[in-house]
Amino acid sequence: MTHDPLSELSSEELRKIRDRIRATKINVLLVGGTGVGKSSTISALFQSQELESNATVGQTPNPETIDVSAHELNNLIIWDTPGLGDSPERDKEHRDKIIELLHRKDEHGQPLIDLVFLILDAGNRDFSSAFALTKDVILPNLAHDDRDRLLIGLNQADQAMKGYYWNKEEDKPEPKLLERLDELHQSVKDRIKGDTGLEVDPIYYSAGCILNGEVLSRPYNLQKLLSFILERLPKKKRAAIALNINEDEQNFQSNDDKEDYQEKAEESILSSLADYIKDIATGVGDQVKKIITNPDNIKWAATKTAVIISAMLKNRK
Ligand SMILES: Nc1nc2c(ncn2[C@@H]2O[C@H](COP(=O)(O)OP(=O)(O)O)[C@@H](O)[C@H]2O)c(=O)[nH]1
Ligand SMILES: [Mg+2]
């Protein structure tokens, strides 16, 4: 750490920044059939002991309708589609609910849904229902400018060849499995492009598998997934989602290393945090602004804005 940019702010300014970040809600719409690993993905990325204890499950007001439930983890709201693909009747209800959510606005008149995360099971060869959903439901109901808010994930990368060629010691695919995953990535990309004209960059990853407390396989490419998610969120939401990142660093260790995903994520969080600081800290002079925007300080941002800010506040008390 070259210099602590927050050290020049008053406790009151820090508190304001923290409170604004906490008050910023992020809404994620999860789409994917039963068993693709939607819940596992959210737990691996975000859930921690603390989050679990204050997690609440929102009930839909009308019990007749399907439960596209909103799970709140602090300021992160997850809209799930449980039971998608289970029956044609329920699927119709899910489609209607997805469309309604995609048109909903937040209190600032902005689209409520910040990110649509479509999850596929890399071990399953048939993605036709997901492709149809993308073409007929998701994209037609996303404003053109918001199309880059769609993220397609291929989960269960470890199972893409029935568990073969998965290196359990290193939590990484062997070259043959990697080749298969790259093929899958390309074929999903080509298919979406062919169907809709949209250029997407799907990501393969593994949320990992825990059965009765026993870790059967550890996550893969989660740091990459986090950096993809951050990239697709509106800038102000990036520091806000950082409050929810799982504190179990092991989850984020194994990645394809095509890029430095940790650095990417940190850069993204730091520049988002800098926006809050610029907005709020009236006393912040050019000196501090320069420090905040200096790339040498990117490492300083670490991954956890929340930790930094609450630690700063504690020190001041
Ligand atoms: N091997 C492996 N199993 C996974 C992975 N992700 C999820 N699972 C397992 O798949 C099953 C369904 O996952 P779940 O998160 O409940 O799926 P959901 O219905 O989409 O919410 C569970 O038994 C998970 O442990 C993964 O990346 N690898
Ligand atoms: Mg689930």
mmCIF file of C-alpha atoms and ligand atoms in Angstrom:
data_model
loop_
_atom_site.group_PDB
_atom_site.id
_atom_site.type_symbol
_atom_site.label_atom_id
_atom_site.label_comp_id
_atom_site.label_asym_id
_atom_site.label_seq_id
_atom_site.Cartn_x
_atom_site.Cartn_y
_atom_site.Cartn_z
ATOM 1 C CA MET A 1 0.000 0.000 0.000
ATOM 2 C CA THR A 2 1.550 3.273 -1.097
ATOM 3 C CA HIS A 3 -0.793 5.566 0.734
ATOM 4 C CA ASP A 4 -4.145 5.189 2.422
ATOM 5 C CA PRO A 5 -6.469 7.434 0.437
ATOM 6 C CA LEU A 6 -9.173 7.250 3.082
ATOM 7 C CA SER A 7 -6.919 8.595 5.809
ATOM 8 C CA GLU A 8 -7.560 12.141 4.628
ATOM 9 C CA LEU A 9 -11.313 11.856 5.046
ATOM 10 C CA SER A 10 -13.132 12.652 8.269
ATOM 11 C CA SER A 11 -15.027 9.959 10.170
ATOM 12 C CA GLU A 12 -18.242 11.621 9.209
ATOM 13 C CA GLU A 13 -17.348 11.556 5.539
ATOM 14 C CA LEU A 14 -16.365 7.915 5.795
ATOM 15 C CA ARG A 15 -19.591 7.041 7.545
ATOM 16 C CA LYS A 16 -21.596 8.799 4.843
ATOM 17 C CA ILE A 17 -19.761 6.936 2.118
ATOM 18 C CA ARG A 18 -20.297 3.643 3.883
ATOM 19 C CA ASP A 19 -23.986 4.316 4.437
ATOM 20 C CA ARG A 20 -24.531 5.311 0.823
ATOM 21 C CA ILE A 21 -22.805 2.192 -0.398
ATOM 22 C CA ARG A 22 -24.877 0.063 1.977
ATOM 23 C CA ALA A 23 -28.075 1.749 0.846
ATOM 24 C CA THR A 24 -27.361 0.969 -2.805
ATOM 25 C CA LYS A 25 -29.388 -2.081 -3.767
ATOM 26 C CA ILE A 26 -28.328 -4.519 -6.442
ATOM 27 C CA ASN A 27 -30.981 -6.681 -8.072
ATOM 28 C CA VAL A 28 -29.876 -9.849 -9.846
ATOM 29 C CA LEU A 29 -32.281 -12.027 -11.812
ATOM 30 C CA LEU A 30 -31.148 -15.658 -11.838
ATOM 31 C CA VAL A 31 -32.485 -17.748 -14.675
ATOM 32 C CA GLY A 32 -31.868 -21.448 -15.094
ATOM 33 C CA GLY A 33 -33.505 -24.860 -14.800
ATOM 34 C CA THR A 34 -33.719 -26.846 -11.599
ATOM 35 C CA GLY A 35 -30.355 -28.282 -10.596
ATOM 36 C CA VAL A 36 -28.084 -26.143 -12.790
ATOM 37 C CA GLY A 37 -26.594 -24.739 -9.598
ATOM 38 C CA LYS A 38 -28.228 -21.331 -9.117
ATOM 39 C CA SER A 39 -28.318 -21.567 -5.324
ATOM 40 C CA SER A 40 -24.822 -23.061 -5.165
ATOM 41 C CA THR A 41 -23.440 -20.236 -7.312
ATOM 42 C CA ILE A 42 -24.910 -17.553 -5.066
ATOM 43 C CA SER A 43 -23.629 -19.249 -1.909
ATOM 44 C CA ALA A 44 -20.152 -19.727 -3.303
ATOM 45 C CA LEU A 45 -19.878 -16.111 -4.468
ATOM 46 C CA PHE A 46 -21.654 -14.255 -1.745
ATOM 47 C CA GLN A 47 -22.874 -16.222 1.179
ATOM 48 C CA SER A 48 -20.960 -16.085 4.403
ATOM 49 C CA GLN A 49 -21.945 -16.999 7.944
ATOM 50 C CA GLU A 50 -22.973 -13.457 8.650
ATOM 51 C CA LEU A 51 -25.051 -13.170 5.518
ATOM 52 C CA GLU A 52 -26.835 -16.424 6.150
ATOM 53 C CA SER A 53 -27.968 -15.285 9.559
ATOM 54 C CA ASN A 54 -29.662 -12.151 8.284
ATOM 55 C CA ALA A 55 -30.850 -13.531 4.993
ATOM 56 C CA THR A 56 -34.591 -13.218 4.506
ATOM 57 C CA VAL A 57 -36.778 -14.837 1.957
ATOM 58 C CA GLY A 58 -39.333 -12.526 0.435
ATOM 59 C CA GLN A 59 -42.793 -13.922 -0.136
ATOM 60 C CA THR A 60 -44.727 -13.037 -3.233
ATOM 61 C CA PRO A 61 -47.914 -11.224 -2.195
ATOM 62 C CA ASN A 62 -50.189 -13.604 -4.071
ATOM 63 C CA PRO A 63 -49.756 -17.227 -3.043
ATOM 64 C CA GLU A 64 -51.481 -18.331 -6.265
ATOM 65 C CA THR A 65 -48.531 -17.149 -8.305
ATOM 66 C CA ILE A 66 -45.261 -18.989 -8.569
ATOM 67 C CA ASP A 67 -42.616 -18.069 -6.088
ATOM 68 C CA VAL A 68 -40.056 -16.093 -7.985
ATOM 69 C CA SER A 69 -38.687 -15.290 -4.582
ATOM 70 C CA ALA A 70 -36.386 -12.451 -3.724
ATOM 71 C CA HIS A 71 -33.616 -13.483 -1.365
ATOM 72 C CA GLU A 72 -32.050 -10.510 0.341
ATOM 73 C CA LEU A 73 -28.427 -10.705 1.369
ATOM 74 C CA ASN A 74 -27.722 -7.279 2.856
ATOM 75 C CA ASN A 75 -28.109 -4.915 -0.107
ATOM 76 C CA LEU A 76 -28.038 -7.693 -2.696
ATOM 77 C CA ILE A 77 -31.411 -8.938 -3.888
ATOM 78 C CA ILE A 78 -31.534 -12.207 -5.776
ATOM 79 C CA TRP A 79 -34.611 -13.003 -7.861
ATOM 80 C CA ASP A 80 -34.631 -16.754 -8.336
ATOM 81 C CA THR A 81 -36.629 -18.883 -10.777
ATOM 82 C CA PRO A 82 -37.043 -22.125 -8.798
ATOM 83 C CA GLY A 83 -38.645 -24.940 -10.720
ATOM 84 C CA LEU A 84 -37.979 -23.516 -14.172
ATOM 85 C CA GLY A 85 -38.185 -26.376 -16.660
ATOM 86 C CA ASP A 86 -40.306 -28.543 -14.336
ATOM 87 C CA SER A 87 -43.625 -28.134 -16.167
ATOM 88 C CA PRO A 88 -45.009 -26.150 -19.127
ATOM 89 C CA GLU A 89 -47.593 -24.381 -16.906
ATOM 90 C CA ARG A 90 -45.020 -23.200 -14.424
ATOM 91 C CA ASP A 91 -42.661 -22.225 -17.216
ATOM 92 C CA LYS A 92 -45.324 -19.930 -18.637
ATOM 93 C CA GLU A 93 -45.670 -18.291 -15.210
ATOM 94 C CA HIS A 94 -41.901 -17.954 -14.977
ATOM 95 C CA ARG A 95 -41.784 -16.311 -18.397
ATOM 96 C CA ASP A 96 -44.457 -13.795 -17.400
ATOM 97 C CA LYS A 97 -42.673 -13.055 -14.146
ATOM 98 C CA ILE A 98 -39.325 -12.576 -15.907
ATOM 99 C CA ILE A 99 -40.922 -10.177 -18.390
ATOM 100 C CA GLU A 100 -42.614 -8.227 -15.605
ATOM 101 C CA LEU A 101 -39.342 -7.945 -13.669
ATOM 102 C CA LEU A 102 -37.406 -6.823 -16.736
ATOM 103 C CA HIS A 103 -39.819 -3.912 -17.159
ATOM 104 C CA ARG A 104 -39.881 -2.907 -13.486
ATOM 105 C CA LYS A 105 -38.218 0.371 -12.514
ATOM 106 C CA ASP A 106 -36.501 1.279 -9.258
ATOM 107 C CA GLU A 107 -37.210 4.464 -7.266
ATOM 108 C CA HIS A 108 -34.827 6.422 -9.508
ATOM 109 C CA GLY A 109 -36.655 5.350 -12.648
ATOM 110 C CA GLN A 110 -33.797 3.030 -13.630
ATOM 111 C CA PRO A 111 -34.380 -0.625 -14.584
ATOM 112 C CA LEU A 112 -34.788 -2.616 -11.345
ATOM 113 C CA ILE A 113 -32.808 -5.591 -12.615
ATOM 114 C CA ASP A 114 -29.111 -4.745 -12.770
ATOM 115 C CA LEU A 115 -27.985 -8.113 -14.069
ATOM 116 C CA VAL A 116 -29.659 -11.081 -15.725
ATOM 117 C CA PHE A 117 -27.596 -14.150 -14.954
ATOM 118 C CA LEU A 118 -28.558 -17.137 -17.072
ATOM 119 C CA ILE A 119 -26.978 -20.326 -15.765
ATOM 120 C CA LEU A 120 -26.584 -23.490 -17.815
ATOM 121 C CA ASP A 121 -25.299 -26.871 -16.699
ATOM 122 C CA ALA A 122 -22.102 -27.584 -18.645
ATOM 123 C CA GLY A 123 -22.690 -31.299 -18.116
ATOM 124 C CA ASN A 124 -25.949 -31.137 -20.018
ATOM 125 C CA ARG A 125 -25.755 -31.188 -23.802
ATOM 126 C CA ASP A 126 -29.189 -29.775 -24.460
ATOM 127 C CA PHE A 127 -29.415 -26.026 -23.992
ATOM 128 C CA SER A 128 -32.416 -25.556 -26.278
ATOM 129 C CA SER A 129 -34.788 -24.252 -23.607
ATOM 130 C CA ALA A 130 -32.220 -21.739 -22.364
ATOM 131 C CA PHE A 131 -31.582 -20.573 -25.934
ATOM 132 C CA ALA A 132 -35.312 -20.194 -26.524
ATOM 133 C CA LEU A 133 -35.716 -18.247 -23.297
ATOM 134 C CA THR A 134 -32.885 -15.900 -24.277
ATOM 135 C CA LYS A 135 -34.255 -15.323 -27.760
ATOM 136 C CA ASP A 136 -37.973 -15.109 -26.971
ATOM 137 C CA VAL A 137 -38.144 -13.803 -23.414
ATOM 138 C CA ILE A 138 -34.990 -12.157 -22.099
ATOM 139 C CA LEU A 139 -33.601 -10.177 -25.028
ATOM 140 C CA PRO A 140 -36.899 -8.847 -26.442
ATOM 141 C CA ASN A 141 -37.686 -7.423 -22.998
ATOM 142 C CA LEU A 142 -34.306 -5.845 -22.292
ATOM 143 C CA ALA A 143 -33.873 -2.323 -23.614
ATOM 144 C CA HIS A 144 -31.205 -2.303 -26.304
ATOM 145 C CA ASP A 145 -28.721 -0.433 -24.111
ATOM 146 C CA ASP A 146 -29.207 -2.955 -21.330
ATOM 147 C CA ARG A 147 -28.374 -6.007 -23.393
ATOM 148 C CA ASP A 148 -24.849 -6.114 -22.021
ATOM 149 C CA ARG A 149 -26.397 -6.806 -18.614
ATOM 150 C CA LEU A 150 -26.980 -10.397 -19.656
ATOM 151 C CA LEU A 151 -24.394 -12.828 -18.366
ATOM 152 C CA ILE A 152 -24.378 -16.464 -19.423
ATOM 153 C CA GLY A 153 -22.669 -18.916 -17.113
ATOM 154 C CA LEU A 154 -21.815 -22.552 -17.805
ATOM 155 C CA ASN A 155 -21.715 -24.040 -14.329
ATOM 156 C CA GLN A 156 -20.507 -27.465 -13.202
ATOM 157 C CA ALA A 157 -17.413 -27.186 -15.398
ATOM 158 C CA ASP A 158 -16.004 -30.084 -13.376
ATOM 159 C CA GLN A 159 -18.825 -32.306 -14.668
ATOM 160 C CA ALA A 160 -18.688 -31.310 -18.342
ATOM 161 C CA MET A 161 -17.126 -34.721 -19.173
ATOM 162 C CA LYS A 162 -18.872 -36.669 -16.425
ATOM 163 C CA GLY A 163 -16.124 -35.842 -13.971
ATOM 164 C CA TYR A 164 -13.317 -37.144 -16.198
ATOM 165 C CA TYR A 165 -10.252 -34.937 -16.677
ATOM 166 C CA TRP A 166 -11.065 -32.878 -13.620
ATOM 167 C CA ASN A 167 -7.975 -32.452 -11.484
ATOM 168 C CA LYS A 168 -9.269 -32.738 -7.934
ATOM 169 C CA GLU A 169 -5.937 -31.896 -6.347
ATOM 170 C CA GLU A 170 -5.623 -28.583 -8.128
ATOM 171 C CA ASP A 171 -9.337 -27.890 -8.628
ATOM 172 C CA LYS A 172 -8.706 -27.374 -12.339
ATOM 173 C CA PRO A 173 -9.646 -28.999 -15.643
ATOM 174 C CA GLU A 174 -7.002 -31.109 -17.404
ATOM 175 C CA PRO A 175 -6.247 -30.069 -21.012
ATOM 176 C CA LYS A 176 -8.897 -32.392 -22.521
ATOM 177 C CA LEU A 177 -11.646 -30.999 -20.340
ATOM 178 C CA LEU A 178 -10.406 -27.467 -20.939
ATOM 179 C CA GLU A 179 -10.681 -28.096 -24.668
ATOM 180 C CA ARG A 180 -14.260 -29.319 -24.216
ATOM 181 C CA LEU A 181 -15.105 -26.254 -22.107
ATOM 182 C CA ASP A 182 -13.632 -23.909 -24.703
ATOM 183 C CA GLU A 183 -15.724 -25.679 -27.355
ATOM 184 C CA LEU A 184 -18.865 -25.269 -25.252
ATOM 185 C CA HIS A 185 -18.059 -21.602 -24.714
ATOM 186 C CA GLN A 186 -17.693 -21.079 -28.452
ATOM 187 C CA SER A 187 -20.825 -22.989 -29.363
ATOM 188 C CA VAL A 188 -22.994 -21.049 -26.886
ATOM 189 C CA LYS A 189 -21.490 -17.789 -28.156
ATOM 190 C CA ASP A 190 -22.149 -18.732 -31.790
ATOM 191 C CA ARG A 191 -25.662 -19.909 -31.087
ATOM 192 C CA ILE A 192 -26.688 -16.705 -29.264
ATOM 193 C CA LYS A 193 -25.107 -14.649 -32.029
ATOM 194 C CA GLY A 194 -26.955 -16.652 -34.676
ATOM 195 C CA ASP A 195 -30.281 -16.483 -32.829
ATOM 196 C CA THR A 196 -30.205 -12.874 -31.728
ATOM 197 C CA GLY A 197 -27.224 -11.080 -33.252
ATOM 198 C CA LEU A 198 -25.925 -10.414 -29.747
ATOM 199 C CA GLU A 199 -22.242 -10.848 -28.931
ATOM 200 C CA VAL A 200 -22.000 -12.538 -25.553
ATOM 201 C CA ASP A 201 -18.990 -13.804 -23.673
ATOM 202 C CA PRO A 202 -20.217 -16.814 -21.708
ATOM 203 C CA ILE A 203 -18.128 -17.999 -18.789
ATOM 204 C CA TYR A 204 -17.526 -21.554 -17.657
ATOM 205 C CA TYR A 205 -17.014 -22.085 -13.959
ATOM 206 C CA SER A 206 -17.810 -24.413 -11.151
ATOM 207 C CA ALA A 207 -19.712 -23.386 -8.023
ATOM 208 C CA GLY A 208 -18.334 -26.471 -6.351
ATOM 209 C CA CYS A 209 -20.216 -29.204 -4.587
ATOM 210 C CA ILE A 210 -20.773 -29.597 -0.870
ATOM 211 C CA LEU A 211 -22.809 -32.560 0.316
ATOM 212 C CA ASN A 212 -23.764 -32.856 4.000
ATOM 213 C CA GLY A 213 -20.905 -30.571 4.930
ATOM 214 C CA GLU A 214 -18.381 -32.577 2.912
ATOM 215 C CA VAL A 215 -16.589 -30.718 0.125
ATOM 216 C CA LEU A 216 -16.839 -32.977 -2.944
ATOM 217 C CA SER A 217 -15.391 -30.459 -5.347
ATOM 218 C CA ARG A 218 -14.086 -26.947 -4.925
ATOM 219 C CA PRO A 219 -15.058 -23.931 -7.013
ATOM 220 C CA TYR A 220 -13.281 -22.947 -10.212
ATOM 221 C CA ASN A 221 -13.216 -19.621 -12.090
ATOM 222 C CA LEU A 222 -15.188 -17.811 -9.407
ATOM 223 C CA GLN A 223 -12.797 -14.846 -9.348
ATOM 224 C CA LYS A 224 -13.284 -14.631 -13.095
ATOM 225 C CA LEU A 225 -17.053 -14.842 -12.615
ATOM 226 C CA LEU A 226 -16.897 -12.051 -10.051
ATOM 227 C CA SER A 227 -14.954 -9.826 -12.433
ATOM 228 C CA PHE A 228 -17.494 -10.579 -15.209
ATOM 229 C CA ILE A 229 -20.367 -9.689 -12.893
ATOM 230 C CA LEU A 230 -18.703 -6.450 -11.795
ATOM 231 C CA GLU A 231 -18.068 -5.460 -15.421
ATOM 232 C CA ARG A 232 -21.736 -5.850 -16.260
ATOM 233 C CA LEU A 233 -23.104 -3.849 -13.333
ATOM 234 C CA PRO A 234 -23.713 -0.102 -13.426
ATOM 235 C CA LYS A 235 -20.594 1.554 -11.998
ATOM 236 C CA LYS A 236 -22.140 2.724 -8.721
ATOM 237 C CA LYS A 237 -23.347 -0.805 -7.989
ATOM 238 C CA ARG A 238 -19.881 -2.330 -8.117
ATOM 239 C CA ALA A 239 -18.670 -1.105 -4.730
ATOM 240 C CA ALA A 240 -22.116 -1.977 -3.374
ATOM 241 C CA ILE A 241 -21.980 -5.611 -4.458
ATOM 242 C CA ALA A 242 -18.475 -5.853 -3.012
ATOM 243 C CA LEU A 243 -20.054 -5.726 0.456
ATOM 244 C CA ASN A 244 -21.417 -9.193 -0.174
ATOM 245 C CA ILE A 245 -18.400 -11.070 -1.493
ATOM 246 C CA ASN A 246 -17.833 -14.348 0.300
ATOM 247 C CA GLU A 247 -15.041 -14.009 2.812
ATOM 248 C CA ASP A 248 -13.856 -17.553 2.152
ATOM 249 C CA GLU A 249 -10.937 -16.682 -0.100
ATOM 250 C CA GLN A 250 -10.377 -20.324 -0.981
ATOM 251 C CA ASN A 251 -13.454 -20.165 -3.173
ATOM 252 C CA PHE A 252 -11.723 -17.686 -5.464
ATOM 253 C CA GLN A 253 -8.302 -19.299 -5.769
ATOM 254 C CA SER A 254 -8.498 -21.548 -8.823
ATOM 255 C CA ASN A 255 -9.043 -19.755 -12.143
ATOM 256 C CA ASP A 256 -8.143 -20.177 -15.792
ATOM 257 C CA ASP A 257 -5.583 -17.372 -15.424
ATOM 258 C CA LYS A 258 -6.115 -16.073 -18.949
ATOM 259 C CA GLU A 259 -6.104 -12.687 -17.209
ATOM 260 C CA ASP A 260 -5.460 -11.371 -13.711
ATOM 261 C CA TYR A 261 -9.108 -11.491 -12.613
ATOM 262 C CA GLN A 262 -8.382 -10.341 -9.105
ATOM 263 C CA GLU A 263 -6.749 -7.201 -10.381
ATOM 264 C CA LYS A 264 -9.656 -6.649 -12.757
ATOM 265 C CA ALA A 265 -12.169 -6.982 -9.933
ATOM 266 C CA GLU A 266 -10.151 -4.720 -7.658
ATOM 267 C CA GLU A 267 -9.849 -2.030 -10.310
ATOM 268 C CA SER A 268 -13.525 -2.141 -10.895
ATOM 269 C CA ILE A 269 -14.375 -1.847 -7.186
ATOM 270 C CA LEU A 270 -11.849 0.899 -6.572
ATOM 271 C CA SER A 271 -13.100 3.099 -9.359
ATOM 272 C CA SER A 272 -16.656 2.616 -8.130
ATOM 273 C CA LEU A 273 -15.608 3.512 -4.588
ATOM 274 C CA ALA A 274 -13.800 6.576 -5.925
ATOM 275 C CA ASP A 275 -17.107 7.786 -7.373
ATOM 276 C CA TYR A 276 -18.768 7.638 -3.966
ATOM 277 C CA ILE A 277 -15.845 9.452 -2.393
ATOM 278 C CA LYS A 278 -15.948 12.191 -5.015
ATOM 279 C CA ASP A 279 -19.698 12.615 -4.571
ATOM 280 C CA ILE A 280 -19.709 12.781 -0.836
ATOM 281 C CA ALA A 281 -16.481 14.103 0.489
ATOM 282 C CA THR A 282 -16.889 17.815 -0.088
ATOM 283 C CA GLY A 283 -13.570 18.494 1.574
ATOM 284 C CA VAL A 284 -11.719 16.159 -0.738
ATOM 285 C CA GLY A 285 -9.133 18.148 -2.571
ATOM 286 C CA ASP A 286 -7.312 17.388 -5.801
ATOM 287 C CA GLN A 287 -4.596 15.695 -3.802
ATOM 288 C CA VAL A 288 -6.946 12.947 -2.545
ATOM 289 C CA LYS A 289 -8.691 12.614 -5.880
ATOM 290 C CA LYS A 290 -5.343 11.988 -7.508
ATOM 291 C CA ILE A 291 -4.520 9.342 -4.939
ATOM 292 C CA ILE A 292 -7.836 7.576 -5.381
ATOM 293 C CA THR A 293 -7.518 7.400 -9.130
ATOM 294 C CA ASN A 294 -3.857 6.417 -9.137
ATOM 295 C CA PRO A 295 -3.516 2.885 -10.525
ATOM 296 C CA ASP A 296 -0.723 2.214 -8.026
ATOM 297 C CA ASN A 297 -3.378 2.227 -5.340
ATOM 298 C CA ILE A 298 -5.485 -0.443 -6.950
ATOM 299 C CA LYS A 299 -4.025 -3.193 -4.794
ATOM 300 C CA TRP A 300 -5.022 -1.162 -1.817
ATOM 301 C CA ALA A 301 -8.666 -1.546 -2.679
ATOM 302 C CA ALA A 302 -8.344 -5.258 -1.993
ATOM 303 C CA THR A 303 -11.600 -7.024 -2.733
ATOM 304 C CA LYS A 304 -13.549 -5.786 0.184
ATOM 305 C CA THR A 305 -14.647 -2.209 0.287
ATOM 306 C CA ALA A 306 -16.774 -3.046 3.302
ATOM 307 C CA VAL A 307 -13.836 -4.303 5.293
ATOM 308 C CA ILE A 308 -11.755 -1.263 4.447
ATOM 309 C CA ILE A 309 -14.434 1.217 5.362
ATOM 310 C CA SER A 310 -15.567 -0.455 8.553
ATOM 311 C CA ALA A 311 -11.956 -0.918 9.642
ATOM 312 C CA MET A 312 -11.324 2.769 9.035
ATOM 313 C CA LEU A 313 -14.350 3.715 11.080
ATOM 314 C CA LYS A 314 -13.309 1.458 13.933
ATOM 315 C CA ASN A 315 -9.871 3.027 14.057
ATOM 316 C CA ARG A 316 -11.362 6.466 14.314
ATOM 317 C CA LYS A 317 -13.677 5.711 17.236
HETATM 318 N N1 LIG B 1 -20.020 -31.150 -9.112
HETATM 319 C C1 LIG B 1 -20.716 -30.015 -9.017
HETATM 320 N N2 LIG B 1 -21.928 -30.005 -8.464
HETATM 321 C C2 LIG B 1 -22.601 -28.823 -8.394
HETATM 322 C C3 LIG B 1 -22.049 -27.624 -8.896
HETATM 323 N N3 LIG B 1 -22.966 -26.639 -8.694
HETATM 324 C C4 LIG B 1 -24.015 -27.199 -8.099
HETATM 325 N N4 LIG B 1 -23.804 -28.515 -7.909
HETATM 326 C C5 LIG B 1 -24.727 -29.476 -7.303
HETATM 327 O O1 LIG B 1 -25.883 -29.569 -8.106
HETATM 328 C C6 LIG B 1 -27.039 -29.727 -7.303
HETATM 329 C C7 LIG B 1 -28.058 -28.639 -7.614
HETATM 330 O O2 LIG B 1 -27.540 -27.391 -7.225
HETATM 331 P P1 LIG B 1 -28.462 -26.192 -6.775
HETATM 332 O O3 LIG B 1 -27.558 -25.050 -6.447
HETATM 333 O O4 LIG B 1 -29.431 -26.590 -5.740
HETATM 334 O O5 LIG B 1 -29.260 -25.886 -8.125
HETATM 335 P P2 LIG B 1 -30.501 -24.923 -8.401
HETATM 336 O O6 LIG B 1 -31.701 -25.793 -8.459
HETATM 337 O O7 LIG B 1 -30.229 -24.299 -9.731
HETATM 338 O O8 LIG B 1 -30.546 -23.911 -7.311
HETATM 339 C C8 LIG B 1 -26.562 -29.697 -5.860
HETATM 340 O O9 LIG B 1 -26.414 -31.026 -5.424
HETATM 341 C C9 LIG B 1 -25.217 -29.017 -5.950
HETATM 342 O O10 LIG B 1 -24.335 -29.422 -4.920
HETATM 343 C C10 LIG B 1 -20.747 -27.676 -9.486
HETATM 344 O O11 LIG B 1 -20.193 -26.675 -9.944
HETATM 345 N N5 LIG B 1 -20.131 -28.882 -9.515
HETATM 346 MG MG MG B 2 -32.023 -23.315 -5.987
#
